Coordinates of C-alpha atoms in Angstrom, one line a residue:
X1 CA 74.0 99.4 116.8
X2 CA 74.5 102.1 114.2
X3 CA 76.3 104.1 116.8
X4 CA 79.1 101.3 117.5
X5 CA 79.4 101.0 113.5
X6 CA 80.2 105.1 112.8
X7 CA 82.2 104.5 115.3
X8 CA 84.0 101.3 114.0
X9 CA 84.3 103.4 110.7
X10 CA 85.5 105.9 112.3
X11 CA 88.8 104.0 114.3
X12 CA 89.2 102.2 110.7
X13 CA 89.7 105.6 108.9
X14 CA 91.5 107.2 112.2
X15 CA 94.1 103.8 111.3
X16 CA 93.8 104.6 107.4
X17 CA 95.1 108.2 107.9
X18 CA 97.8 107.3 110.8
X19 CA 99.1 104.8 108.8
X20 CA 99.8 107.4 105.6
X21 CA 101.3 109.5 107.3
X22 CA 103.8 107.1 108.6
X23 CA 104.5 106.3 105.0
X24 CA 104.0 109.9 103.7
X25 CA 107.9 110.5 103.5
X26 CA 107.8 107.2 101.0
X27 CA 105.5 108.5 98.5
X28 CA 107.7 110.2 95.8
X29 CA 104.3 111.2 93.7
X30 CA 100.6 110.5 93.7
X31 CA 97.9 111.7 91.7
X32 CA 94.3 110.7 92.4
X33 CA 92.7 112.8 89.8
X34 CA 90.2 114.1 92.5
X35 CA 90.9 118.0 91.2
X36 CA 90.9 118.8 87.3
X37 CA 94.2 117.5 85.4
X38 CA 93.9 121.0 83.5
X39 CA 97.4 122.8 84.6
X40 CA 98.6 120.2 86.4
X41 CA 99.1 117.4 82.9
X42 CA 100.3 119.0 79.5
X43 CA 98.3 117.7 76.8
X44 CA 100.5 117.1 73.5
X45 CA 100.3 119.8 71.1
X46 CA 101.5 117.0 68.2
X47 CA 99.5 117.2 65.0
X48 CA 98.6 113.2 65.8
X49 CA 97.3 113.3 69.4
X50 CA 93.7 114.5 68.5
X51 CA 91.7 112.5 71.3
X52 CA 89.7 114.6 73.8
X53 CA 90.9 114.0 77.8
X54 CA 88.5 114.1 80.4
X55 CA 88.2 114.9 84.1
X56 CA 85.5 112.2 84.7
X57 CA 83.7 110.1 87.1
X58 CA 84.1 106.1 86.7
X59 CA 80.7 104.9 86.4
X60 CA 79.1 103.8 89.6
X61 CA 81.5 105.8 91.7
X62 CA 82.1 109.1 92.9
X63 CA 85.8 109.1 92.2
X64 CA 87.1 111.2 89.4
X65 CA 89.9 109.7 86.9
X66 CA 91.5 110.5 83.9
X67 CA 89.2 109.3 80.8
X68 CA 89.8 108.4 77.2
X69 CA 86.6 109.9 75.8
X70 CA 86.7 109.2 72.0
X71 CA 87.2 106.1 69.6
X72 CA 90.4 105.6 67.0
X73 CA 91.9 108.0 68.2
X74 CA 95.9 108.8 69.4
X75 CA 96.1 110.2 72.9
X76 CA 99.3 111.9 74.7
X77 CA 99.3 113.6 78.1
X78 CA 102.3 114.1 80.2
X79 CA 103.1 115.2 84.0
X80 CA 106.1 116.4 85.0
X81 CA 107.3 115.6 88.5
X82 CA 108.7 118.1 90.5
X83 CA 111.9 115.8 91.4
X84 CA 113.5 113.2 89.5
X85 CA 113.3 109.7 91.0
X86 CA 116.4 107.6 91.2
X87 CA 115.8 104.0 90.3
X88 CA 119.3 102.7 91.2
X89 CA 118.9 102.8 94.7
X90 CA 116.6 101.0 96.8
X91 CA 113.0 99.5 96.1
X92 CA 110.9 101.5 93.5
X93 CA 107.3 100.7 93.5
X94 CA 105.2 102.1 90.3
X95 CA 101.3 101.7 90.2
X96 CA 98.6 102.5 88.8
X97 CA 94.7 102.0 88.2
X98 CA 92.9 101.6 85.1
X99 CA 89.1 100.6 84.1
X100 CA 88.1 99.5 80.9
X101 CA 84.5 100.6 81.1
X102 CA 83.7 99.5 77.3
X103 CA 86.4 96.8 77.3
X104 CA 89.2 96.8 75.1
X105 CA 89.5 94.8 71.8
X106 CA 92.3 97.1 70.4
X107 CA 94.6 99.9 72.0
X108 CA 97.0 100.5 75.3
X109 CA 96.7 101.6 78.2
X110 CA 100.1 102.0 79.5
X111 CA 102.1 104.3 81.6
X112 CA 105.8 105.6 80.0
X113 CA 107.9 106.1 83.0
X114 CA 110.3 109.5 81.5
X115 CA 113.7 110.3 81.1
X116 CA 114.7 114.2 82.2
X117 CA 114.5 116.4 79.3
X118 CA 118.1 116.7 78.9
X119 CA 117.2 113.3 76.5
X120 CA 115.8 115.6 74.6
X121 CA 112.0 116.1 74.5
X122 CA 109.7 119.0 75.9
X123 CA 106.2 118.5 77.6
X124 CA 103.9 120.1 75.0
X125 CA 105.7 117.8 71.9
X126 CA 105.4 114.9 74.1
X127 CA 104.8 111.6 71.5
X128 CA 106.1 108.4 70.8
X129 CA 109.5 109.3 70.0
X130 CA 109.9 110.7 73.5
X131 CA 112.8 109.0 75.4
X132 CA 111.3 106.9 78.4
X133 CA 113.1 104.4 81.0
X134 CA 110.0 102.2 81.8
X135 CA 107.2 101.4 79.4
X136 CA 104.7 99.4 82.1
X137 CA 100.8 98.4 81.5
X138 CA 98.0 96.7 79.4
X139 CA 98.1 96.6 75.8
X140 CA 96.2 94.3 73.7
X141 CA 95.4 94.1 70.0
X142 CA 95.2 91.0 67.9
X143 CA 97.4 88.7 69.0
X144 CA 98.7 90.9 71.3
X145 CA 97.4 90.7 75.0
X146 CA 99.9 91.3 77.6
X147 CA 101.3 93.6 80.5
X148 CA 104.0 95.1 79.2
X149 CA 107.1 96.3 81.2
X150 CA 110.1 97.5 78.9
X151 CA 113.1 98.7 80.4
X152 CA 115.0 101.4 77.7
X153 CA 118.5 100.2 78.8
X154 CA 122.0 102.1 77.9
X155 CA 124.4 100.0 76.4
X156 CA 128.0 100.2 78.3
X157 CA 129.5 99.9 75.3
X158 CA 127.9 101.3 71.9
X159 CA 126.4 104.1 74.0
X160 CA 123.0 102.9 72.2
X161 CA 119.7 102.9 74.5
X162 CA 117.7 99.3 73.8
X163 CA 114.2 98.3 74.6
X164 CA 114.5 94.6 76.8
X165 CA 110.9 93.6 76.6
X166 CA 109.7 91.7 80.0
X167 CA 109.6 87.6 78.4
X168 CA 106.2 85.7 79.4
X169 CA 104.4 88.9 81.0
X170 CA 101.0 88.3 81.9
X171 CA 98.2 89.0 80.2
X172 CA 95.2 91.5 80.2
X173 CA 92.2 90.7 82.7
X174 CA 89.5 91.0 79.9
X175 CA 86.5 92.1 81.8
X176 CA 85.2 96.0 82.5
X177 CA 86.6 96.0 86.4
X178 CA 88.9 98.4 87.8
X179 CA 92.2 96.7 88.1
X180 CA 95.3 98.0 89.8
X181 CA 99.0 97.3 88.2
X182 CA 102.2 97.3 90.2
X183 CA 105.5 97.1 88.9
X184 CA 108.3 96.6 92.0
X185 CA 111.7 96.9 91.3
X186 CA 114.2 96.0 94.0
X187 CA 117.5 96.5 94.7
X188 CA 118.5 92.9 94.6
X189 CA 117.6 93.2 90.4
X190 CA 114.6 91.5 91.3
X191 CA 111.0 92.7 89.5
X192 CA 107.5 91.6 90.4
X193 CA 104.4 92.6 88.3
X194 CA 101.3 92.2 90.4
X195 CA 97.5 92.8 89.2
X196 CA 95.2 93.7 91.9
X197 CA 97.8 92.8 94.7
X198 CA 98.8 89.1 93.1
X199 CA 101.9 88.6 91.5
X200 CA 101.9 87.5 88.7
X201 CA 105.4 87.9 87.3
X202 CA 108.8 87.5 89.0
X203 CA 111.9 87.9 86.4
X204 CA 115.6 88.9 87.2
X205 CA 117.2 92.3 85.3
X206 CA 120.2 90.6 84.7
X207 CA 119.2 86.8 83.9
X208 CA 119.0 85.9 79.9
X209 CA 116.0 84.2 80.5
X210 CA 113.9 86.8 81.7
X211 CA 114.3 89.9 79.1
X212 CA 114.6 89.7 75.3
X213 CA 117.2 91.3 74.6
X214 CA 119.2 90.2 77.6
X215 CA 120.6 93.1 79.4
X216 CA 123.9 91.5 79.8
X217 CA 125.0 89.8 76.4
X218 CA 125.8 86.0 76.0
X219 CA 129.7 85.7 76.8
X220 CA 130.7 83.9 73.6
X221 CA 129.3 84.0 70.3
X222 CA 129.6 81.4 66.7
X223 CA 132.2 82.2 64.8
X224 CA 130.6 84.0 62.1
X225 CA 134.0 83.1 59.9
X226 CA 134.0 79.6 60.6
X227 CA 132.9 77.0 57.7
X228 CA 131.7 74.2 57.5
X229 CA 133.7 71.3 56.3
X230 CA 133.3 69.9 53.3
X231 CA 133.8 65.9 53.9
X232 CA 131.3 66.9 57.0
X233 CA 128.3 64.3 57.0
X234 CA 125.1 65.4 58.7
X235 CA 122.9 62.7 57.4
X236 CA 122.4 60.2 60.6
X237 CA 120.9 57.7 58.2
X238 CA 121.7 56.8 54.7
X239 CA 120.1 54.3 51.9
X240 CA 121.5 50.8 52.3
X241 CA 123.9 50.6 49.3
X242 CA 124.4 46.8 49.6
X243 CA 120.3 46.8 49.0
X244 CA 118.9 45.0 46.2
X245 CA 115.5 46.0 44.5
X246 CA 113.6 42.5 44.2
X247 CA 112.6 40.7 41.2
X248 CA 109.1 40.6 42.0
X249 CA 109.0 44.4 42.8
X250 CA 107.0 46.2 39.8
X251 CA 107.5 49.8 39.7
X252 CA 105.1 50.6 36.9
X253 CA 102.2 48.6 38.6
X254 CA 99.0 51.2 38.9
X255 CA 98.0 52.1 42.5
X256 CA 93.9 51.2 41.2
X257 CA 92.8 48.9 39.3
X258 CA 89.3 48.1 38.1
X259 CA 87.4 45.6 40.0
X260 CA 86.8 42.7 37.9
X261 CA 84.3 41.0 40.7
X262 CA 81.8 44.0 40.7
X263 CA 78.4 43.7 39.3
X264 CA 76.0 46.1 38.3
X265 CA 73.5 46.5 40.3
X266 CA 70.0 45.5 39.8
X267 CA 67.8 47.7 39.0
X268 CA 70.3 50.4 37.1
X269 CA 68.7 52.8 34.7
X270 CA 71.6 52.6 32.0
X271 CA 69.4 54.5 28.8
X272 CA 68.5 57.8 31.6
X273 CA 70.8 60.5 32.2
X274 CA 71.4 61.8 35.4
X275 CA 70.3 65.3 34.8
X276 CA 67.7 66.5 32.5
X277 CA 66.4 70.0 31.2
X278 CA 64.3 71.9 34.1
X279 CA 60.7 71.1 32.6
X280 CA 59.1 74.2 34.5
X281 CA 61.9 76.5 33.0
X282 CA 60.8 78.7 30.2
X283 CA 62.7 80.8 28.1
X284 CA 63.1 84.7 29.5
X285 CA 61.1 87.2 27.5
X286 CA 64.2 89.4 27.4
X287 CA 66.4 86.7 25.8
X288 CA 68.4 87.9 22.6
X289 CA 69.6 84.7 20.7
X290 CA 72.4 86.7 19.0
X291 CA 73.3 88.9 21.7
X292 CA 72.9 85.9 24.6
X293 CA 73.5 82.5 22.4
X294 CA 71.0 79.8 22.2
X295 CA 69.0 79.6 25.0
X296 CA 69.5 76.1 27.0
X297 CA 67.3 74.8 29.9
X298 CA 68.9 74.5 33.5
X299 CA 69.5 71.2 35.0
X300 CA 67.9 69.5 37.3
X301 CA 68.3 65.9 38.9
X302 CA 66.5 63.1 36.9
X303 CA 63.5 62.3 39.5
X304 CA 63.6 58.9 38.1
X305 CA 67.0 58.2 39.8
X306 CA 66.4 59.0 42.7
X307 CA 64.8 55.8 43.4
X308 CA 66.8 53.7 41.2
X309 CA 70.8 52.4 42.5
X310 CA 71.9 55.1 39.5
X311 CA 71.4 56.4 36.1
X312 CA 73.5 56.5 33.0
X313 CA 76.6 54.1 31.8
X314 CA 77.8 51.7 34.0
X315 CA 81.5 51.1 35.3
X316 CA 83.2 48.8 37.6
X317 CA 84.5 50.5 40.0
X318 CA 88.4 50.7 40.7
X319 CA 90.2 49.3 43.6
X320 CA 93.4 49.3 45.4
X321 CA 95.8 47.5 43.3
X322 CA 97.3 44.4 45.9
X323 CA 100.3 44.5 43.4
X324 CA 101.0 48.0 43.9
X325 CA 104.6 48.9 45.2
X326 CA 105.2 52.4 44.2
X327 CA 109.1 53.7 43.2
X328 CA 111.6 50.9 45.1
X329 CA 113.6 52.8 47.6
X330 CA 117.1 51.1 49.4
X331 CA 115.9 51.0 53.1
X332 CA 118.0 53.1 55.7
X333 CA 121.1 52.4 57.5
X334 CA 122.6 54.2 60.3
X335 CA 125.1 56.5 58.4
X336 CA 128.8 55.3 59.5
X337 CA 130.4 58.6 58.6
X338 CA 128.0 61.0 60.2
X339 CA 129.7 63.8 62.2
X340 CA 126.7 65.1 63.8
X341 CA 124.5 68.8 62.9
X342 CA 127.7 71.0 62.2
X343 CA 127.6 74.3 64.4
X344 CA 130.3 76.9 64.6
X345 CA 132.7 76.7 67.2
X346 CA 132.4 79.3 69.9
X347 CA 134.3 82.6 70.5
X348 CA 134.7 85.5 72.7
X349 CA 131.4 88.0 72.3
X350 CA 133.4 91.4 71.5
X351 CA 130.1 92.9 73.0
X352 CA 130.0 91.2 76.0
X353 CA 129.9 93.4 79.5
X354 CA 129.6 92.9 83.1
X355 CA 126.5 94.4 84.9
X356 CA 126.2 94.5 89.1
X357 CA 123.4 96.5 88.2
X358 CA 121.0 97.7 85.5
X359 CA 122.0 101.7 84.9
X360 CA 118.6 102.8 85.4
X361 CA 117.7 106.4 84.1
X362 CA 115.7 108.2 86.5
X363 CA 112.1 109.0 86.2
X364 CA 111.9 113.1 85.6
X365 CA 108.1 112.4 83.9
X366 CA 105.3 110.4 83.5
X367 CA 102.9 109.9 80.4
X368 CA 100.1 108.4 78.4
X369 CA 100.8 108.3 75.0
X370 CA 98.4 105.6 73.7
X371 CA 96.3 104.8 70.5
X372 CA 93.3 102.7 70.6
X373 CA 90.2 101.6 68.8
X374 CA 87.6 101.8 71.8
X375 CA 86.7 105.2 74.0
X376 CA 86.1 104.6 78.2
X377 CA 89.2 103.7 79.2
X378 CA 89.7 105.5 82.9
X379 CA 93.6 106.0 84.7
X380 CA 93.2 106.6 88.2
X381 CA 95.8 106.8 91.2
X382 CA 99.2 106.8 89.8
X383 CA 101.7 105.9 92.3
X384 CA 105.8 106.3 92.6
X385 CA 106.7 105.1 96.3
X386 CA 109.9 103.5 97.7
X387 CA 107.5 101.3 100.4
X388 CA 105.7 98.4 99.1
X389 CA 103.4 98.9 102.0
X390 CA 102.8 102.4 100.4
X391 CA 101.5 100.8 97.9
X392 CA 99.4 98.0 99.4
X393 CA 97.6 100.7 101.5
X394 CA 96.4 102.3 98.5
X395 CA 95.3 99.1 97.1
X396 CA 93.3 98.8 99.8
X397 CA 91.5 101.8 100.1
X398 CA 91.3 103.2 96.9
X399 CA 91.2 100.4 94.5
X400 CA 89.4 97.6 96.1
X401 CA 86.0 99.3 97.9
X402 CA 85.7 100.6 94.2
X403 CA 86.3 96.5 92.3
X404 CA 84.1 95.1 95.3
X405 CA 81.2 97.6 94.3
X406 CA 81.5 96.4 90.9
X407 CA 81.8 93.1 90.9
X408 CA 78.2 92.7 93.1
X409 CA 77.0 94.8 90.3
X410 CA 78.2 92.6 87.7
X411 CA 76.9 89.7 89.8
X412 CA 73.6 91.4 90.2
X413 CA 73.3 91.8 86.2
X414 CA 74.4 88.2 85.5
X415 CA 71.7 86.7 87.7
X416 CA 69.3 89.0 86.0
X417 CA 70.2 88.4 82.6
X418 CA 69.3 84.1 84.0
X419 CA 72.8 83.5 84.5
X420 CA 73.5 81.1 87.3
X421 CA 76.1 82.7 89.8
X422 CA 77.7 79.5 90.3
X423 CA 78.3 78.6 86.3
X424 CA 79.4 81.9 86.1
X425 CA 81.8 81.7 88.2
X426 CA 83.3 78.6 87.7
X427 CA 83.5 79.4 84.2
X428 CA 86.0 82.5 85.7
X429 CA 87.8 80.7 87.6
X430 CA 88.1 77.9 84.9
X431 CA 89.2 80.8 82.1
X432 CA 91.6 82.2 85.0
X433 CA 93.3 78.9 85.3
X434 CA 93.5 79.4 81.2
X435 CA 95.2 82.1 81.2
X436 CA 97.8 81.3 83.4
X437 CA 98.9 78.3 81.4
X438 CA 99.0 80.1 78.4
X439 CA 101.8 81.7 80.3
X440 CA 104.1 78.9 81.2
X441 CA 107.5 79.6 79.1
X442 CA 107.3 76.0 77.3
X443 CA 103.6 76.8 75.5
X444 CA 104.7 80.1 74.2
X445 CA 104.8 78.3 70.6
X446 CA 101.2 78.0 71.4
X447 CA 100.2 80.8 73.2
X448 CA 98.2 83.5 70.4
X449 CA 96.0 80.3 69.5
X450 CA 95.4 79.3 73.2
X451 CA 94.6 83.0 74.0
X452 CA 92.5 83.5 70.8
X453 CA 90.5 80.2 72.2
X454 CA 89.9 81.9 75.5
X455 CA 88.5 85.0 74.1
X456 CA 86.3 83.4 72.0
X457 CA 85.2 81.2 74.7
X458 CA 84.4 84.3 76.7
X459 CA 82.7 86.0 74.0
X460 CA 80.0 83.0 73.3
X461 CA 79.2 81.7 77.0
X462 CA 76.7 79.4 75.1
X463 CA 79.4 77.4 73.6
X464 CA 82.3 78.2 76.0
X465 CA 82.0 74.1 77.3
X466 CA 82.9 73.1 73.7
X467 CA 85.9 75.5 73.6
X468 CA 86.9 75.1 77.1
X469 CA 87.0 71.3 75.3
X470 CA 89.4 72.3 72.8
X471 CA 91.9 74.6 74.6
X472 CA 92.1 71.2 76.7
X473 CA 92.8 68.8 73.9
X474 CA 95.1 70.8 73.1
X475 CA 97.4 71.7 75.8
X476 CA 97.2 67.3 76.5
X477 CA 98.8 66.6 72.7
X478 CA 101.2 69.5 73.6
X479 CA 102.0 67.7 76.7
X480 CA 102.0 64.7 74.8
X481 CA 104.4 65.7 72.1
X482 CA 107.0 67.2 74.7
X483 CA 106.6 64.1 76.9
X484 CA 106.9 61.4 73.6
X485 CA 108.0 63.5 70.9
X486 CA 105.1 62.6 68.9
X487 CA 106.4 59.4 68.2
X488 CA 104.5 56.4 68.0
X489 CA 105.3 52.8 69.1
X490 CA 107.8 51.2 66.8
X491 CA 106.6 47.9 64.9
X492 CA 108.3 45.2 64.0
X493 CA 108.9 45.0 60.2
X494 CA 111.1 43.2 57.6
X495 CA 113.4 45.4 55.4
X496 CA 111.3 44.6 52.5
X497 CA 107.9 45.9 53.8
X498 CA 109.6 49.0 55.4
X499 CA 110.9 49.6 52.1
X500 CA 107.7 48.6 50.0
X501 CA 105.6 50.9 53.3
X502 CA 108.2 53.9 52.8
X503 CA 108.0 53.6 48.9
X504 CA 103.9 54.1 49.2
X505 CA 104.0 56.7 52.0
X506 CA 106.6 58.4 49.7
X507 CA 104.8 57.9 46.4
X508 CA 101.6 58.6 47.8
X509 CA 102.1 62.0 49.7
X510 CA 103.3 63.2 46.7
X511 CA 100.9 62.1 43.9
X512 CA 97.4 61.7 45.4
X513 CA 97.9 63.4 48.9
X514 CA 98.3 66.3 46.2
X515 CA 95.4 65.7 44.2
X516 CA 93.0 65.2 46.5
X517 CA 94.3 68.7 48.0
X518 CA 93.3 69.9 44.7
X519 CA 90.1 68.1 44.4
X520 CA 89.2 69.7 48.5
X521 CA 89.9 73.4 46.4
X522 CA 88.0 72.9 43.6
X523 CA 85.6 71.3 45.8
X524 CA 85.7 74.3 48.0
X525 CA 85.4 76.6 44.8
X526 CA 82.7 75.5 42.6
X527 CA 78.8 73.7 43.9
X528 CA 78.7 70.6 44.6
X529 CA 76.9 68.9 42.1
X530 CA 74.6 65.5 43.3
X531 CA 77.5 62.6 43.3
X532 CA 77.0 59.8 41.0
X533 CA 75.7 55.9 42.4
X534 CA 77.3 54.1 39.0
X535 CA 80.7 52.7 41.7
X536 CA 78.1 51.4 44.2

């Protein structure tokens, strides 16, 4: 039985090697890391890149990688490849590997696809001024979590190279796996970003909804010399100038009054205060009357109102006045001269140009030129092929025998820390499912705070049902306000209470929807003292 397994092994890796030699002539450049980087990468000799590379083993395997060894640091390595690749022609394929061993709360780690020197930049000066075509890979920071893919694009026209940032990219798996990025770039301006072999991203070069800034510039542009005119009317709705304020209406009529039907309760302790001196409290030895004042007792709640319905002088209470109006406001009519929002009229963009395809620069370099906050971060198996199947075979067997290994292990350690395998994962896939509609274009309004939910969620397992609970509430009254407009069911009124409800919603927001902001502050600000019983 062994025997027919070596065997099986054997075939399988007989089949592994066949088939990459059948793709060799597609592999433009591949670096596993197996051998020392040390003569083959240029470390940046820049004043600013002092963090430490190392030739290292990924933990739990015996493959070697490239490692960021040290925290808060700035790191910049570069490889020069011995032929230029030519984006314009064909399918491209970059990939790459990367682990987060210690996770990452703050830094990159992204690949900078290089322009030939002629752009003007040498190996051993290599930083972030150094001119690149493609920027592709995790970053995350803050609000920041995404997979980046810039393209540095020529302008036809101004000569001026511009950074089109990838709109909507995905975002970081936030675990300690090995995970495997590909970037394919095809020659119908199509680009797909995959993680671990599923895409995740399709976008168009050349489509305005897909880079920011668009690579090809909108056709016509507002006039910036147009005007608005001045008899233009953009107020849909106007006060009623026919409307007349009634004679009932009282402007000046308080919004409280004092209720005349309360009665003090039985039982009130009118001659005892509601604080008294401390009766424990003594007087510090160390007290100077003329340096510190006169010394005063601290307060403490009278025990004798604590069973009484309050202490001290007793008020009736206020209420809400029923003759209360507010300021009289005309209601509103539909405006009869209104024109509409004004915009400027349209012209020809002077900038505008025609793209069949992006001018890609080719790729005479690639580096890591990164600053982070956390140490452990491992690149491994970098990848330029012109065969997606190139790159699919190396997915296979050098990225994924590597994940499977660790996820069992992080399996193994979830069941022994008491966690149940099935909670845990269906809290994965639930926080999977998360992420992916924090990326749908219409919730990118929302998207930091939805993000920012999902991290915390995975941070405090404990409470992630709660959270899980909010990210959901949510995304339903974002659903709801896109669906509705926020807008609730209309209610048949007279003109006079619509005026007399506007009139108090208008009155009110601004006088005691301010003041009891103000009260929440000092509330907020100063300890709460025991609240007085003399309204009850």
């Amino acid at each position: 039985m062994e025997g027919k397994r070596i065997s099986s092994q054997f075939i399988l890796l007989l089949i592994a090697c066949f088939t990459f030699q059948l793709c060799l002539s597609d592999e433009t450049f591949y670096e596993s890391f197996d051998e020392s980087f040390e003569g083959r990468w240029i470390v940046s000799e820049k004043d600013d890149y002092q963090g430490v590379w190392k030739h290292a083993k990924s933990e739990g395997h015996d493959d070697y990688g490239l490692l960021v060894s040290e925290k808060a640091k700035k790191y910049a390595i570069v490889k020069e490849l011995e032929k230029p690749v030519n984006l314009k022609d064909g399918t491209v394929v970059l990939q790459f590997e990367t682990r987060l061993q210690n996770g990452l709360e703050c830094g990159g780690a992204y690949l900078k696809y290089l322009r030939p020197q002629e752009a003007g930049w040498k190996s051993k000066e290599f930083n972030n001024e150094s001119p690149y075509s493609i920027m592709f890979g995790p970053d995350k920071c803050g609000s920041t979590n995404k997979v980046h893919f810039i393209l540095k694009h020529k302008n036809p026209k101004s000569g001026e190279y511009i950074e089109h940032h990838l709109k909507y990219p995905p975002t970081v798996p936030s675990d300690k796996l090995s995970h495997v990025y590909t970037a394919i770039l095809k020659p119908d301006n199509e680009l797909a970003i995959l993680i671990d072999g599923e895409e995740k991203k399709q976008a168009n070069f050349l489509t305005g909804a897909d880079f920011e800034p668009p690579l090809i510039p909108a056709k016509t542009i507002p006039d910036p010399d147009d005007k608005k005119p001045e008899d233009w009317d953009e107020r849909a709705k106007i006060p009623d100038p026919d409307a007349v304020k009634p004679d009932d209406w009282d402007e000046d009529a308080p919004m409280e009054i004092e209720d005349e039907e309360a009665v003090k309760p039985e039982g009130w302790l009118d001659d005892e205060p509601e604080e008294i001196d401390d009766p424990e409290a003594s007087k510090p030895e160390d007290w100077d009357d003329d340096e510190d004042g006169e010394w005063e007792a601290p307060k403490i709640d009278n025990p004798k109102c604590e069973s009484a319905p309050g202490c001290g002088e007793w008020k009736k209470p206020m209420k809400r006045n029923p003759a209360y109006k507010g300021k009289w406001h005309a209601p509103l009519i539909d405006n009869p001269n209104y024109k509409g929002i004004w915009k400027p009229q349209e012209i020809p963009n002077p900038d505008y140009f025609e793209l069949d395809k992006p001018d890609f620069e080719p790729i005479a370099a690639i580096g890591i030129e990164i600053w982070t906050m956390q140490d452990g971060i491992l690149f491994d198996n970098i990848l330029i092929a012109t065969n997606e199947k190139v790159a699919e075979t190396y997915r296979q067997t050098t990225w994924k025998p590597k994940f499977e290994v660790e996820k069992e292990k992080q399996k193994a350690e979830e069941a022994a820390a008491g966690t149940s395998d099935g909670l845990s994962g269906f809290q994965k896939n639930i926080f999977d499912l998360l992420y992916k509609i924090a990326d749908i274009p219409f919730l990118d309004a929302y998207k930091l705070k939805i993000i920012d939910l999902i991290e915390k969620g995975e941070k405090q397992p404990n409470v992630a049902i709660g959270i899980l609970v909010a990210i959901a509430l949510g995304i339903l009254t974002t659903f709801y306000w896109i669906l509705f407009g926020g807008k609730k069911p209309a209610a048949k009124v007279t003109a006079e209470t619509r005026t007399a409800g506007a009139a108090e919603t208008v009155n009110d927001q601004g006088s005691s929807g301010e003041k009891e902001e103000e009260n929440e502050n000092e509330d907020a600000a100063a300890p709460r003292r025991r609240a007085k019983r003399r309204e009850n």
